[in-house]
Amino acid sequence: MSCIAEAEQAVNDGLIQDVTSVLDAARPVGEKRRLCAIRFAAEVCERLEAVICRAQQSDDGGTGAKRSCEVNSLSAVPAQKKAKTVGGMAPATSSSFQASEQTDLMLHSHLIQWISFQSSSEDPSTPASHEPEIQSGISALVGFVDEALAEIAADTVHDISMHKLSTFQKAESIATDNDSYQQFEVALTMDTGSCTDIVPDHKDAVMMVAVKQFAQEQHRACRYLAYCTRKLFTTQLNRRFAWGLTACGTTVRACLFAHDKVLSSEAMDVSTSDGRRVFVELLTNWTMCESWRLGYDPTIRYDADLKHWEIDAYDSETQLTRSYICENICCNAYSIFGRHTRCFVAREKTADPASAADQDSPKVLIKDSWTHPISPGSDVARDEVAYLREIRDELAKDNTLNGTYPRLEAGGMVQIMCSDGVADDTTQLILEDIAEDTRAKVLNRIHRRIVMSPVGEPIHNLKSIDELIVIVGDVMAAHTAIAKRCGLLHRDLSDNNIMFHRDANGGVKGMLVDFDNACRIADMENMKQPDCVGTLPFMSIGNLEMSGMKRTVLDDWESLIYILCWL
């Protein structure tokens, strides 16, 4: 499936529109951050309306704008009054804020054009000549909010880190089905005072913005937004979920990309003071919220000084966390929806914080994925960590099977530090502030991380047919032992799940990996209808036809025959 087709399918099948509470998922969790965000947003709104009012007065020569200014000022008063009562903190006053002539001019030439843009009377079939104006308007507003927040924070708080709002635009464009897209990305980065001459890329973007000229082009904007968001999951190794924005004319919507659905907010019309207020509140929340609320994984971090990724792995059995240094990425997330499986080759981190990995420690494979704990179409629970732990304990003393299955070193659900303590990372954690009736429509996935050894190679790297025969024998010996002694059926034999590793003398050992679709044989006895799982080219006939016959080890042996034919 092409990337555009995938984006179209994601919007057609997974979009939930006009979710009132989706903006609540952007609010800071910590009480002090949340109260400051409310207070700061009210102050920014007041400043913004004052600047817009001056720009409109300048355009009208001082006539005809008085009533507009009065309306805008009144709209800011309730927010200001609310700020006075928040947490007992006195609000920052706007009397000391005097917008520079340059700021006024920028907003006059870009923001005013955007909020005054009339799209409803236009014909969507006409060329999209106003999209650059909308893009410039977004940049102007984002820049204004960023500068205002920085000034307010400098005068009032000094112990809260904030993200820095900025925008950048790339020249890349795509065209399909008579629909042209120009790429426009919003980057929110931590203001560390680093060099700003580096050209931003997808790896730097916190979210994407899809711009269209007309309000009725929302579906096309969502499709392009999904297309661009896919690149975030691909290029950012610590991406859990993603935010995005669509701007169609003066109508802005926020979109939250979970792993199976896209939740779109109600419209924010920036041509009105109320719409601008809600949008400024959203931008303020994004600036001040915790990084995990922006979609990042705090347990996967990039060390810019040592130039490597550091990954924390929690073990649910020992309840301990170990840190690893990534040496290679052997599998990445390449889709909008799904498990977003990523695999890293790593070594355990040394005790010395200034050094990299312990080169004397063996390499391990870290598998990170968002899985569904219930087998599709049934109520049978699945837990790869529990399966690998059981396999390790049952087969540990059988030296003939050493190295033919992944040995579990650590495994469990990813732990996120929240205001109330540590929480298991799940879809429901991401959507905890969203209305319950909406959450019920979204599949609840759990975020698991597994550390295993040894690290295998794909079977396509084998040097001869003889080596292939050896590793197939090893793999099926492990498969048989796991089925008989552990009562587990793998159910997903494929060319990617049969791997090998070499010993010091160059000999090969086959290894059966990926027990994500495995199931207890006893549980399968109680399935009303066997579920259809596996990798499509290698699934057994009974599995493909979704027959009522229960799955057995023979289905996996049949998959092996198809793998050998495929090779």
mmCIF file of N, CA, C and O in Angstrom, residues 56-140:
data_model
loop_
_atom_site.group_PDB
_atom_site.id
_atom_site.type_symbol
_atom_site.label_atom_id
_atom_site.label_comp_id
_atom_site.label_asym_id
_atom_site.label_seq_id
_atom_site.Cartn_x
_atom_site.Cartn_y
_atom_site.Cartn_z
ATOM 1 N N GLN A 56 -6.134 46.887 13.180
ATOM 2 C CA GLN A 56 -7.391 47.208 12.519
ATOM 3 C C GLN A 56 -7.656 48.706 12.522
ATOM 4 O O GLN A 56 -8.166 49.272 11.563
ATOM 5 N N GLN A 57 -7.322 49.393 13.614
ATOM 6 C CA GLN A 57 -7.481 50.840 13.682
ATOM 7 C C GLN A 57 -6.609 51.523 12.649
ATOM 8 O O GLN A 57 -7.004 52.506 12.022
ATOM 9 N N SER A 58 -5.388 50.978 12.473
ATOM 10 C CA SER A 58 -4.477 51.553 11.487
ATOM 11 C C SER A 58 -5.031 51.410 10.084
ATOM 12 O O SER A 58 -4.957 52.315 9.264
ATOM 13 N N ASP A 59 -5.641 50.247 9.802
ATOM 14 C CA ASP A 59 -6.226 50.022 8.484
ATOM 15 C C ASP A 59 -7.406 50.946 8.234
ATOM 16 O O ASP A 59 -7.607 51.448 7.135
ATOM 17 N N ASP A 60 -8.232 51.162 9.290
ATOM 18 C CA ASP A 60 -9.451 51.950 9.134
ATOM 19 C C ASP A 60 -9.237 53.432 9.367
ATOM 20 O O ASP A 60 -10.186 54.218 9.373
ATOM 21 N N GLY A 61 -7.986 53.828 9.593
ATOM 22 C CA GLY A 61 -7.724 55.233 9.852
ATOM 23 C C GLY A 61 -8.345 55.709 11.136
ATOM 24 O O GLY A 61 -8.659 56.891 11.312
ATOM 25 N N GLY A 62 -8.588 54.769 12.077
ATOM 26 C CA GLY A 62 -9.151 55.134 13.367
ATOM 27 C C GLY A 62 -10.654 55.154 13.385
ATOM 28 O O GLY A 62 -11.251 55.446 14.413
ATOM 29 N N THR A 63 -11.316 54.868 12.266
ATOM 30 C CA THR A 63 -12.778 54.888 12.231
ATOM 31 C C THR A 63 -13.292 53.499 11.949
ATOM 32 O O THR A 63 -12.679 52.735 11.215
ATOM 33 N N GLY A 64 -14.413 53.165 12.517
ATOM 34 C CA GLY A 64 -15.069 51.889 12.236
ATOM 35 C C GLY A 64 -14.481 50.730 12.984
ATOM 36 O O GLY A 64 -14.984 49.627 12.895
ATOM 37 N N ALA A 65 -13.373 50.959 13.721
ATOM 38 C CA ALA A 65 -12.735 49.841 14.417
ATOM 39 C C ALA A 65 -13.019 49.842 15.903
ATOM 40 O O ALA A 65 -12.690 48.898 16.597
ATOM 41 N N LYS A 66 -13.627 50.920 16.403
ATOM 42 C CA LYS A 66 -13.828 51.032 17.839
ATOM 43 C C LYS A 66 -14.684 49.910 18.389
ATOM 44 O O LYS A 66 -14.371 49.307 19.392
ATOM 45 N N ARG A 67 -15.788 49.596 17.680
ATOM 46 C CA ARG A 67 -16.677 48.549 18.188
ATOM 47 C C ARG A 67 -15.977 47.203 18.192
ATOM 48 O O ARG A 67 -16.136 46.412 19.100
ATOM 49 N N SER A 68 -15.163 46.951 17.137
ATOM 50 C CA SER A 68 -14.426 45.678 17.078
ATOM 51 C C SER A 68 -13.466 45.569 18.255
ATOM 52 O O SER A 68 -13.327 44.524 18.866
ATOM 53 N N CYS A 69 -12.789 46.667 18.574
ATOM 54 C CA CYS A 69 -11.844 46.647 19.687
ATOM 55 C C CYS A 69 -12.560 46.381 20.996
ATOM 56 O O CYS A 69 -12.067 45.653 21.850
ATOM 57 N N GLU A 70 -13.737 47.008 21.150
ATOM 58 C CA GLU A 70 -14.480 46.806 22.385
ATOM 59 C C GLU A 70 -14.881 45.347 22.552
ATOM 60 O O GLU A 70 -14.781 44.785 23.639
ATOM 61 N N VAL A 71 -15.313 44.711 21.467
ATOM 62 C CA VAL A 71 -15.699 43.302 21.539
ATOM 63 C C VAL A 71 -14.509 42.432 21.909
ATOM 64 O O VAL A 71 -14.574 41.559 22.769
ATOM 65 N N ASN A 72 -13.365 42.703 21.245
ATOM 66 C CA ASN A 72 -12.188 41.897 21.531
ATOM 67 C C ASN A 72 -11.711 42.088 22.962
ATOM 68 O O ASN A 72 -11.286 41.150 23.629
ATOM 69 N N SER A 73 -11.765 43.326 23.465
ATOM 70 C CA SER A 73 -11.323 43.566 24.829
ATOM 71 C C SER A 73 -12.228 42.877 25.826
ATOM 72 O O SER A 73 -11.773 42.290 26.796
ATOM 73 N N LEU A 74 -13.537 42.935 25.564
ATOM 74 C CA LEU A 74 -14.473 42.279 26.463
ATOM 75 C C LEU A 74 -14.254 40.774 26.492
ATOM 76 O O LEU A 74 -14.408 40.129 27.517
ATOM 77 N N SER A 75 -13.886 40.219 25.324
ATOM 78 C CA SER A 75 -13.686 38.766 25.283
ATOM 79 C C SER A 75 -12.513 38.332 26.127
ATOM 80 O O SER A 75 -12.432 37.196 26.558
ATOM 81 N N ALA A 76 -11.572 39.255 26.350
ATOM 82 C CA ALA A 76 -10.391 38.898 27.144
ATOM 83 C C ALA A 76 -10.611 39.081 28.628
ATOM 84 O O ALA A 76 -9.889 38.526 29.441
ATOM 85 N N VAL A 77 -11.623 39.870 29.017
ATOM 86 C CA VAL A 77 -11.828 40.175 30.428
ATOM 87 C C VAL A 77 -12.133 38.947 31.270
ATOM 88 O O VAL A 77 -11.515 38.740 32.315
ATOM 89 N N PRO A 78 -13.079 38.082 30.867
ATOM 90 C CA PRO A 78 -13.370 36.921 31.711
ATOM 91 C C PRO A 78 -12.137 36.053 31.957
ATOM 92 O O PRO A 78 -11.931 35.567 33.055
ATOM 93 N N ALA A 79 -11.327 35.868 30.921
ATOM 94 C CA ALA A 79 -10.122 35.061 31.104
ATOM 95 C C ALA A 79 -9.180 35.718 32.092
ATOM 96 O O ALA A 79 -8.539 35.064 32.915
ATOM 97 N N GLN A 80 -9.088 37.067 32.018
ATOM 98 C CA GLN A 80 -8.206 37.768 32.938
ATOM 99 C C GLN A 80 -8.710 37.653 34.367
ATOM 100 O O GLN A 80 -7.952 37.445 35.304
ATOM 101 N N LYS A 81 -10.044 37.792 34.568
ATOM 102 C CA LYS A 81 -10.603 37.652 35.898
ATOM 103 C C LYS A 81 -10.356 36.265 36.460
ATOM 104 O O LYS A 81 -10.040 36.082 37.622
ATOM 105 N N LYS A 82 -10.475 35.258 35.575
ATOM 106 C CA LYS A 82 -10.241 33.879 36.017
ATOM 107 C C LYS A 82 -8.800 33.709 36.460
ATOM 108 O O LYS A 82 -8.498 33.031 37.433
ATOM 109 N N ALA A 83 -7.885 34.374 35.739
ATOM 110 C CA ALA A 83 -6.475 34.230 36.074
ATOM 111 C C ALA A 83 -6.166 34.798 37.448
ATOM 112 O O ALA A 83 -5.269 34.331 38.135
ATOM 113 N N LYS A 84 -6.924 35.803 37.875
ATOM 114 C CA LYS A 84 -6.657 36.417 39.166
ATOM 115 C C LYS A 84 -6.905 35.444 40.310
ATOM 116 O O LYS A 84 -6.337 35.590 41.381
ATOM 117 N N THR A 85 -7.753 34.462 40.109
ATOM 118 C CA THR A 85 -8.131 33.553 41.177
ATOM 119 C C THR A 85 -7.395 32.226 41.117
ATOM 120 O O THR A 85 -7.611 31.375 41.958
ATOM 121 N N VAL A 86 -6.543 32.031 40.130
ATOM 122 C CA VAL A 86 -5.873 30.747 39.949
ATOM 123 C C VAL A 86 -4.744 30.578 40.947
ATOM 124 O O VAL A 86 -3.770 31.331 40.925
ATOM 125 N N GLY A 87 -4.891 29.623 41.843
ATOM 126 C CA GLY A 87 -3.800 29.262 42.747
ATOM 127 C C GLY A 87 -3.339 30.397 43.637
ATOM 128 O O GLY A 87 -2.256 30.354 44.205
ATOM 129 N N GLY A 88 -4.138 31.459 43.743
ATOM 130 C CA GLY A 88 -3.752 32.583 44.577
ATOM 131 C C GLY A 88 -2.613 33.392 44.008
ATOM 132 O O GLY A 88 -2.009 34.213 44.710
ATOM 133 N N MET A 89 -2.267 33.199 42.715
ATOM 134 C CA MET A 89 -1.151 33.923 42.125
ATOM 135 C C MET A 89 -1.670 35.175 41.435
ATOM 136 O O MET A 89 -2.676 35.145 40.719
ATOM 137 N N ALA A 90 -0.985 36.278 41.614
ATOM 138 C CA ALA A 90 -1.370 37.505 40.930
ATOM 139 C C ALA A 90 -0.984 37.403 39.470
ATOM 140 O O ALA A 90 0.119 36.967 39.140
ATOM 141 N N PRO A 91 -1.874 37.771 38.560
ATOM 142 C CA PRO A 91 -1.572 37.648 37.131
ATOM 143 C C PRO A 91 -0.573 38.692 36.678
ATOM 144 O O PRO A 91 -0.491 39.784 37.239
ATOM 145 N N ALA A 92 0.172 38.328 35.647
ATOM 146 C CA ALA A 92 1.043 39.321 35.034
ATOM 147 C C ALA A 92 0.174 40.338 34.315
ATOM 148 O O ALA A 92 -0.780 39.983 33.637
ATOM 149 N N THR A 93 0.467 41.601 34.492
ATOM 150 C CA THR A 93 -0.360 42.638 33.873
ATOM 151 C C THR A 93 0.147 42.953 32.487
ATOM 152 O O THR A 93 1.333 42.812 32.184
ATOM 153 N N SER A 94 -0.761 43.434 31.633
ATOM 154 C CA SER A 94 -0.395 43.750 30.262
ATOM 155 C C SER A 94 0.007 45.199 30.087
ATOM 156 O O SER A 94 0.377 45.602 28.992
ATOM 157 N N SER A 95 -0.072 46.000 31.161
ATOM 158 C CA SER A 95 0.247 47.410 31.014
ATOM 159 C C SER A 95 1.711 47.626 30.653
ATOM 160 O O SER A 95 2.064 48.600 29.999
ATOM 161 N N SER A 96 2.563 46.669 31.096
ATOM 162 C CA SER A 96 3.983 46.815 30.804
ATOM 163 C C SER A 96 4.351 46.321 29.425
ATOM 164 O O SER A 96 5.485 46.486 28.986
ATOM 165 N N PHE A 97 3.384 45.698 28.742
ATOM 166 C CA PHE A 97 3.678 45.122 27.427
ATOM 167 C C PHE A 97 3.393 46.149 26.344
ATOM 168 O O PHE A 97 2.263 46.596 26.190
ATOM 169 N N GLN A 98 4.399 46.536 25.622
ATOM 170 C CA GLN A 98 4.232 47.446 24.505
ATOM 171 C C GLN A 98 4.776 46.751 23.259
ATOM 172 O O GLN A 98 5.974 46.578 23.117
ATOM 173 N N ALA A 99 3.867 46.324 22.393
ATOM 174 C CA ALA A 99 4.294 45.623 21.184
ATOM 175 C C ALA A 99 5.123 46.553 20.308
ATOM 176 O O ALA A 99 4.794 47.717 20.139
ATOM 177 N N SER A 100 6.200 46.032 19.775
ATOM 178 C CA SER A 100 7.064 46.840 18.924
ATOM 179 C C SER A 100 6.387 47.103 17.588
ATOM 180 O O SER A 100 5.443 46.421 17.192
ATOM 181 N N GLU A 101 6.855 48.092 16.893
ATOM 182 C CA GLU A 101 6.312 48.394 15.572
ATOM 183 C C GLU A 101 6.534 47.220 14.627
ATOM 184 O O GLU A 101 5.702 46.925 13.778
ATOM 185 N N GLN A 102 7.653 46.520 14.825
ATOM 186 C CA GLN A 102 7.929 45.365 13.970
ATOM 187 C C GLN A 102 6.910 44.256 14.212
ATOM 188 O O GLN A 102 6.442 43.623 13.265
ATOM 189 N N THR A 103 6.559 44.022 15.476
ATOM 190 C CA THR A 103 5.552 43.007 15.793
ATOM 191 C C THR A 103 4.207 43.386 15.203
ATOM 192 O O THR A 103 3.519 42.562 14.593
ATOM 193 N N ASP A 104 3.815 44.655 15.379
ATOM 194 C CA ASP A 104 2.553 45.133 14.812
ATOM 195 C C ASP A 104 2.529 44.949 13.306
ATOM 196 O O ASP A 104 1.531 44.527 12.717
ATOM 197 N N LEU A 105 3.656 45.298 12.661
ATOM 198 C CA LEU A 105 3.716 45.203 11.205
ATOM 199 C C LEU A 105 3.615 43.763 10.743
ATOM 200 O O LEU A 105 2.916 43.452 9.772
ATOM 201 N N MET A 106 4.308 42.859 11.467
ATOM 202 C CA MET A 106 4.256 41.443 11.097
ATOM 203 C C MET A 106 2.828 40.917 11.210
ATOM 204 O O MET A 106 2.331 40.237 10.309
ATOM 205 N N LEU A 107 2.186 41.215 12.327
ATOM 206 C CA LEU A 107 0.820 40.748 12.508
ATOM 207 C C LEU A 107 -0.128 41.400 11.521
ATOM 208 O O LEU A 107 -1.064 40.764 11.039
ATOM 209 N N HIS A 108 0.116 42.673 11.220
ATOM 210 C CA HIS A 108 -0.751 43.368 10.263
ATOM 211 C C HIS A 108 -0.670 42.737 8.890
ATOM 212 O O HIS A 108 -1.683 42.559 8.212
ATOM 213 N N SER A 109 0.539 42.373 8.474
ATOM 214 C CA SER A 109 0.720 41.867 7.111
ATOM 215 C C SER A 109 0.423 40.381 6.958
ATOM 216 O O SER A 109 0.133 39.919 5.863
ATOM 217 N N HIS A 110 0.493 39.628 8.039
ATOM 218 C CA HIS A 110 0.295 38.182 7.930
ATOM 219 C C HIS A 110 -0.935 37.689 8.709
ATOM 220 O O HIS A 110 -1.847 37.109 8.130
ATOM 221 N N LEU A 111 -0.940 37.945 10.019
ATOM 222 C CA LEU A 111 -2.042 37.451 10.833
ATOM 223 C C LEU A 111 -3.365 38.096 10.460
ATOM 224 O O LEU A 111 -4.388 37.413 10.336
ATOM 225 N N ILE A 112 -3.357 39.414 10.263
ATOM 226 C CA ILE A 112 -4.602 40.107 9.921
ATOM 227 C C ILE A 112 -5.162 39.596 8.600
ATOM 228 O O ILE A 112 -6.370 39.420 8.441
ATOM 229 N N GLN A 113 -4.288 39.335 7.637
ATOM 230 C CA GLN A 113 -4.752 38.784 6.359
ATOM 231 C C GLN A 113 -5.406 37.418 6.578
ATOM 232 O O GLN A 113 -6.418 37.106 5.954
ATOM 233 N N TRP A 114 -4.808 36.619 7.448
ATOM 234 C CA TRP A 114 -5.351 35.277 7.680
ATOM 235 C C TRP A 114 -6.706 35.335 8.371
ATOM 236 O O TRP A 114 -7.672 34.726 7.914
ATOM 237 N N ILE A 115 -6.805 36.066 9.473
ATOM 238 C CA ILE A 115 -8.061 36.062 10.223
ATOM 239 C C ILE A 115 -9.172 36.798 9.483
ATOM 240 O O ILE A 115 -10.347 36.653 9.819
ATOM 241 N N SER A 116 -8.797 37.595 8.455
ATOM 242 C CA SER A 116 -9.804 38.296 7.650
ATOM 243 C C SER A 116 -10.137 37.539 6.374
ATOM 244 O O SER A 116 -10.956 37.994 5.574
ATOM 245 N N PHE A 117 -9.484 36.380 6.198
ATOM 246 C CA PHE A 117 -9.647 35.621 4.955
ATOM 247 C C PHE A 117 -11.059 35.057 4.851
ATOM 248 O O PHE A 117 -11.557 34.424 5.782
ATOM 249 N N GLN A 118 -11.719 35.280 3.737
ATOM 250 C CA GLN A 118 -13.077 34.787 3.493
ATOM 251 C C GLN A 118 -13.006 33.616 2.522
ATOM 252 O O GLN A 118 -12.743 33.800 1.348
ATOM 253 N N SER A 119 -13.215 32.407 3.048
ATOM 254 C CA SER A 119 -13.097 31.222 2.198
ATOM 255 C C SER A 119 -14.441 30.646 1.805
ATOM 256 O O SER A 119 -14.531 29.873 0.852
ATOM 257 N N SER A 120 -15.494 30.987 2.533
ATOM 258 C CA SER A 120 -16.779 30.336 2.293
ATOM 259 C C SER A 120 -17.356 30.673 0.932
ATOM 260 O O SER A 120 -18.102 29.890 0.347
ATOM 261 N N SER A 121 -16.991 31.853 0.403
ATOM 262 C CA SER A 121 -17.563 32.252 -0.874
ATOM 263 C C SER A 121 -16.724 31.819 -2.056
ATOM 264 O O SER A 121 -17.076 32.064 -3.200
ATOM 265 N N GLU A 122 -15.589 31.192 -1.768
ATOM 266 C CA GLU A 122 -14.689 30.779 -2.839
ATOM 267 C C GLU A 122 -15.082 29.405 -3.376
ATOM 268 O O GLU A 122 -15.767 28.627 -2.734
ATOM 269 N N ASP A 123 -14.590 29.109 -4.557
ATOM 270 C CA ASP A 123 -14.835 27.822 -5.204
ATOM 271 C C ASP A 123 -13.637 26.923 -4.945
ATOM 272 O O ASP A 123 -12.514 27.271 -5.328
ATOM 273 N N PRO A 124 -13.819 25.752 -4.280
ATOM 274 C CA PRO A 124 -12.689 24.868 -3.974
ATOM 275 C C PRO A 124 -11.937 24.373 -5.204
ATOM 276 O O PRO A 124 -10.827 23.865 -5.076
ATOM 277 N N SER A 125 -12.526 24.482 -6.377
ATOM 278 C CA SER A 125 -11.849 24.018 -7.579
ATOM 279 C C SER A 125 -10.854 25.048 -8.112
ATOM 280 O O SER A 125 -10.088 24.759 -9.021
ATOM 281 N N THR A 126 -10.845 26.253 -7.537
ATOM 282 C CA THR A 126 -9.911 27.269 -7.990
ATOM 283 C C THR A 126 -8.537 26.998 -7.428
ATOM 284 O O THR A 126 -8.383 26.304 -6.428
ATOM 285 N N PRO A 127 -7.475 27.548 -8.041
ATOM 286 C CA PRO A 127 -6.122 27.318 -7.534
ATOM 287 C C PRO A 127 -5.969 27.777 -6.094
ATOM 288 O O PRO A 127 -6.570 28.754 -5.662
ATOM 289 N N ALA A 128 -5.137 27.070 -5.346
ATOM 290 C CA ALA A 128 -4.970 27.359 -3.917
ATOM 291 C C ALA A 128 -3.969 28.495 -3.731
ATOM 292 O O ALA A 128 -2.885 28.317 -3.189
ATOM 293 N N SER A 129 -4.336 29.701 -4.199
ATOM 294 C CA SER A 129 -3.414 30.829 -4.185
ATOM 295 C C SER A 129 -3.258 31.459 -2.816
ATOM 296 O O SER A 129 -2.323 32.214 -2.575
ATOM 297 N N HIS A 130 -4.186 31.191 -1.889
ATOM 298 C CA HIS A 130 -4.146 31.825 -0.579
ATOM 299 C C HIS A 130 -3.468 30.963 0.489
ATOM 300 O O HIS A 130 -3.333 31.420 1.628
ATOM 301 N N GLU A 131 -3.057 29.750 0.156
ATOM 302 C CA GLU A 131 -2.441 28.888 1.160
ATOM 303 C C GLU A 131 -1.165 29.489 1.749
ATOM 304 O O GLU A 131 -0.941 29.392 2.958
ATOM 305 N N PRO A 132 -0.299 30.134 0.950
ATOM 306 C CA PRO A 132 0.873 30.787 1.563
ATOM 307 C C PRO A 132 0.498 31.860 2.573
ATOM 308 O O PRO A 132 1.206 32.045 3.575
ATOM 309 N N GLU A 133 -0.613 32.559 2.344
ATOM 310 C CA GLU A 133 -1.048 33.565 3.304
ATOM 311 C C GLU A 133 -1.464 32.913 4.624
ATOM 312 O O GLU A 133 -1.175 33.442 5.710
ATOM 313 N N ILE A 134 -2.145 31.778 4.521
ATOM 314 C CA ILE A 134 -2.551 31.062 5.732
ATOM 315 C C ILE A 134 -1.313 30.569 6.478
ATOM 316 O O ILE A 134 -1.225 30.680 7.713
ATOM 317 N N GLN A 135 -0.347 30.037 5.746
ATOM 318 C CA GLN A 135 0.884 29.560 6.364
ATOM 319 C C GLN A 135 1.614 30.693 7.077
ATOM 320 O O GLN A 135 2.083 30.535 8.212
ATOM 321 N N SER A 136 1.694 31.849 6.431
ATOM 322 C CA SER A 136 2.352 32.997 7.046
ATOM 323 C C SER A 136 1.583 33.467 8.271
ATOM 324 O O SER A 136 2.184 33.894 9.271
ATOM 325 N N GLY A 137 0.259 33.390 8.210
ATOM 326 C CA GLY A 137 -0.555 33.780 9.359
ATOM 327 C C GLY A 137 -0.319 32.870 10.554
ATOM 328 O O GLY A 137 -0.223 33.337 11.696
ATOM 329 N N ILE A 138 -0.223 31.558 10.298
ATOM 330 C CA ILE A 138 0.059 30.615 11.385
ATOM 331 C C ILE A 138 1.423 30.903 11.991
ATOM 332 O O ILE A 138 1.577 30.948 13.223
ATOM 333 N N SER A 139 2.414 31.129 11.142
ATOM 334 C CA SER A 139 3.759 31.431 11.639
ATOM 335 C C SER A 139 3.763 32.690 12.489
ATOM 336 O O SER A 139 4.419 32.754 13.534
ATOM 337 N N ALA A 140 3.025 33.711 12.038
ATOM 338 C CA ALA A 140 2.969 34.968 12.785
ATOM 339 C C ALA A 140 2.328 34.764 14.151
ATOM 340 O O ALA A 140 2.833 35.259 15.169
#
